[in-house]
mmCIF file of C-alpha atoms in Angstrom:
data_model
loop_
_atom_site.group_PDB
_atom_site.id
_atom_site.type_symbol
_atom_site.label_atom_id
_atom_site.label_comp_id
_atom_site.label_asym_id
_atom_site.label_seq_id
_atom_site.Cartn_x
_atom_site.Cartn_y
_atom_site.Cartn_z
ATOM 1 C CA UNK A 1 13.531 -22.964 1.169
ATOM 2 C CA UNK A 2 15.487 -23.752 -1.680
ATOM 3 C CA UNK A 3 13.821 -27.220 -1.028
ATOM 4 C CA UNK A 4 10.521 -25.857 -1.162
ATOM 5 C CA UNK A 5 11.552 -23.492 -4.144
ATOM 6 C CA UNK A 6 12.666 -26.747 -5.922
ATOM 7 C CA UNK A 7 9.300 -28.461 -5.395
ATOM 8 C CA UNK A 8 7.611 -25.647 -6.565
ATOM 9 C CA UNK A 9 9.706 -25.281 -9.938
ATOM 10 C CA UNK A 10 9.676 -29.262 -10.535
ATOM 11 C CA UNK A 11 5.894 -28.827 -10.752
ATOM 12 C CA UNK A 12 5.387 -25.601 -12.560
ATOM 13 C CA UNK A 13 8.000 -27.121 -14.995
ATOM 14 C CA UNK A 14 6.475 -30.485 -15.550
ATOM 15 C CA UNK A 15 2.972 -28.513 -15.695
ATOM 16 C CA UNK A 16 3.743 -25.809 -17.985
ATOM 17 C CA UNK A 17 4.586 -25.357 -21.507
ATOM 18 C CA UNK A 18 7.979 -25.849 -21.225
ATOM 19 C CA UNK A 19 7.817 -29.811 -20.030
ATOM 20 C CA UNK A 20 8.511 -30.771 -23.826
ATOM 21 C CA UNK A 21 11.524 -28.366 -24.422
ATOM 22 C CA UNK A 22 14.481 -30.743 -24.180
ATOM 23 C CA UNK A 23 16.754 -30.140 -21.430
ATOM 24 C CA UNK A 24 13.930 -28.772 -18.847
ATOM 25 C CA UNK A 25 14.238 -31.885 -16.788
ATOM 26 C CA UNK A 26 17.929 -31.676 -16.143
ATOM 27 C CA UNK A 27 19.247 -30.695 -12.332
ATOM 28 C CA UNK A 28 20.985 -27.895 -14.052
ATOM 29 C CA UNK A 29 17.781 -26.466 -15.161
ATOM 30 C CA UNK A 30 16.300 -27.007 -12.010
ATOM 31 C CA UNK A 31 18.776 -25.135 -10.445
ATOM 32 C CA UNK A 32 18.398 -22.404 -12.659
ATOM 33 C CA UNK A 33 14.891 -22.169 -12.187
ATOM 34 C CA UNK A 34 15.160 -22.037 -8.255
ATOM 35 C CA UNK A 35 17.653 -19.332 -8.277
ATOM 36 C CA UNK A 36 15.744 -17.342 -10.655
ATOM 37 C CA UNK A 37 12.708 -17.496 -8.434
ATOM 38 C CA UNK A 38 14.973 -16.796 -5.278
ATOM 39 C CA UNK A 39 16.396 -13.755 -7.162
ATOM 40 C CA UNK A 40 12.940 -12.611 -7.791
ATOM 41 C CA UNK A 41 11.539 -12.992 -4.337
ATOM 42 C CA UNK A 42 14.333 -11.365 -2.769
ATOM 43 C CA UNK A 43 13.985 -8.404 -5.143
ATOM 44 C CA UNK A 44 10.322 -8.209 -4.485
ATOM 45 C CA UNK A 45 10.858 -8.505 -0.777
ATOM 46 C CA UNK A 46 13.380 -5.653 -0.834
ATOM 47 C CA UNK A 47 11.172 -3.412 -2.876
ATOM 48 C CA UNK A 48 8.043 -3.854 -1.110
ATOM 49 C CA UNK A 49 10.317 -3.222 2.140
ATOM 50 C CA UNK A 50 11.816 -0.086 0.872
ATOM 51 C CA UNK A 51 8.622 1.252 -0.632
ATOM 52 C CA UNK A 52 6.883 0.818 2.730
ATOM 53 C CA UNK A 53 9.706 2.514 4.867
ATOM 54 C CA UNK A 54 9.813 5.164 2.809
ATOM 55 C CA UNK A 55 5.836 5.638 2.812
ATOM 56 C CA UNK A 56 5.433 5.188 6.335
ATOM 57 C CA UNK A 57 8.464 7.673 6.904
ATOM 58 C CA UNK A 58 6.655 10.252 4.926
ATOM 59 C CA UNK A 59 3.215 9.713 6.444
ATOM 60 C CA UNK A 60 3.863 12.198 8.961
ATOM 61 C CA UNK A 61 1.013 14.567 9.452
ATOM 62 C CA UNK A 62 0.856 18.074 11.286
ATOM 63 C CA UNK A 63 -1.555 17.091 14.107
ATOM 64 C CA UNK A 64 1.079 14.675 15.631
ATOM 65 C CA UNK A 65 2.748 17.541 17.097
ATOM 66 C CA UNK A 66 1.125 18.047 20.636
ATOM 67 C CA UNK A 67 -1.004 14.899 20.095
ATOM 68 C CA UNK A 68 -0.510 12.636 23.169
ATOM 69 C CA UNK A 69 -0.688 8.784 23.343
ATOM 70 C CA UNK A 70 -2.148 6.681 26.053
ATOM 71 C CA UNK A 71 0.833 7.260 28.189
ATOM 72 C CA UNK A 72 0.527 11.193 28.018
ATOM 73 C CA UNK A 73 3.529 11.599 25.910
ATOM 74 C CA UNK A 74 3.287 13.632 22.943
ATOM 75 C CA UNK A 75 4.449 12.008 19.238
ATOM 76 C CA UNK A 76 7.823 13.567 19.150
ATOM 77 C CA UNK A 77 8.779 12.125 22.931
ATOM 78 C CA UNK A 78 7.456 8.817 22.127
ATOM 79 C CA UNK A 79 9.402 8.561 18.639
ATOM 80 C CA UNK A 80 12.458 9.710 20.467
ATOM 81 C CA UNK A 81 12.091 7.282 23.273
ATOM 82 C CA UNK A 82 10.996 4.298 21.456
ATOM 83 C CA UNK A 83 12.729 4.644 17.773
ATOM 84 C CA UNK A 84 16.235 3.256 17.293
ATOM 85 C CA UNK A 85 19.080 6.060 16.306
ATOM 86 C CA UNK A 86 19.991 4.133 13.262
ATOM 87 C CA UNK A 87 16.190 4.769 12.356
ATOM 88 C CA UNK A 88 16.009 8.365 12.923
ATOM 89 C CA UNK A 89 19.320 9.373 11.119
ATOM 90 C CA UNK A 90 17.373 7.061 8.205
ATOM 91 C CA UNK A 91 14.281 8.943 8.533
ATOM 92 C CA UNK A 92 15.873 12.520 8.877
ATOM 93 C CA UNK A 93 17.700 11.764 5.673
ATOM 94 C CA UNK A 94 14.431 10.773 3.952
ATOM 95 C CA UNK A 95 12.670 13.784 5.387
ATOM 96 C CA UNK A 96 15.392 16.411 4.792
ATOM 97 C CA UNK A 97 15.508 19.845 6.719
ATOM 98 C CA UNK A 98 11.918 20.771 6.951
ATOM 99 C CA UNK A 99 10.833 17.272 7.828
ATOM 100 C CA UNK A 100 8.338 16.628 4.919
ATOM 101 C CA UNK A 101 11.145 15.035 2.535
ATOM 102 C CA UNK A 102 11.243 16.175 -1.193
#
C-alpha cells in the first residue's frame, strides 16, 4: 500500500502548487507525505467504522420484537444466535439499560 501511496504522492507533488518549492522532491519529503496520507486514511476508516457501528447499533426499532425471520425465529433469537458475545457486550454498553441508548 505504501508503494501505491508513494506513486500517488509523487504525482500530486509534481503536478500541484508545491512542485516548485525547494525540498519537495526529496525522499524524506515523499516519505512524510506518504505517512500523512496513511494517517489520514486510517483516521477516516476508523472514524467512519465507529460511526457506522454506533448508527446501526442504535437503529433498533420497536417492531423487531416478535418479528420473525425466514427461519421462523424472532429478532432477539436471531441476534442471540448469530452475533458474537464481544459485539453483544459492546452493543449493551452503547445502548444502556433501556436498550435505546442515551
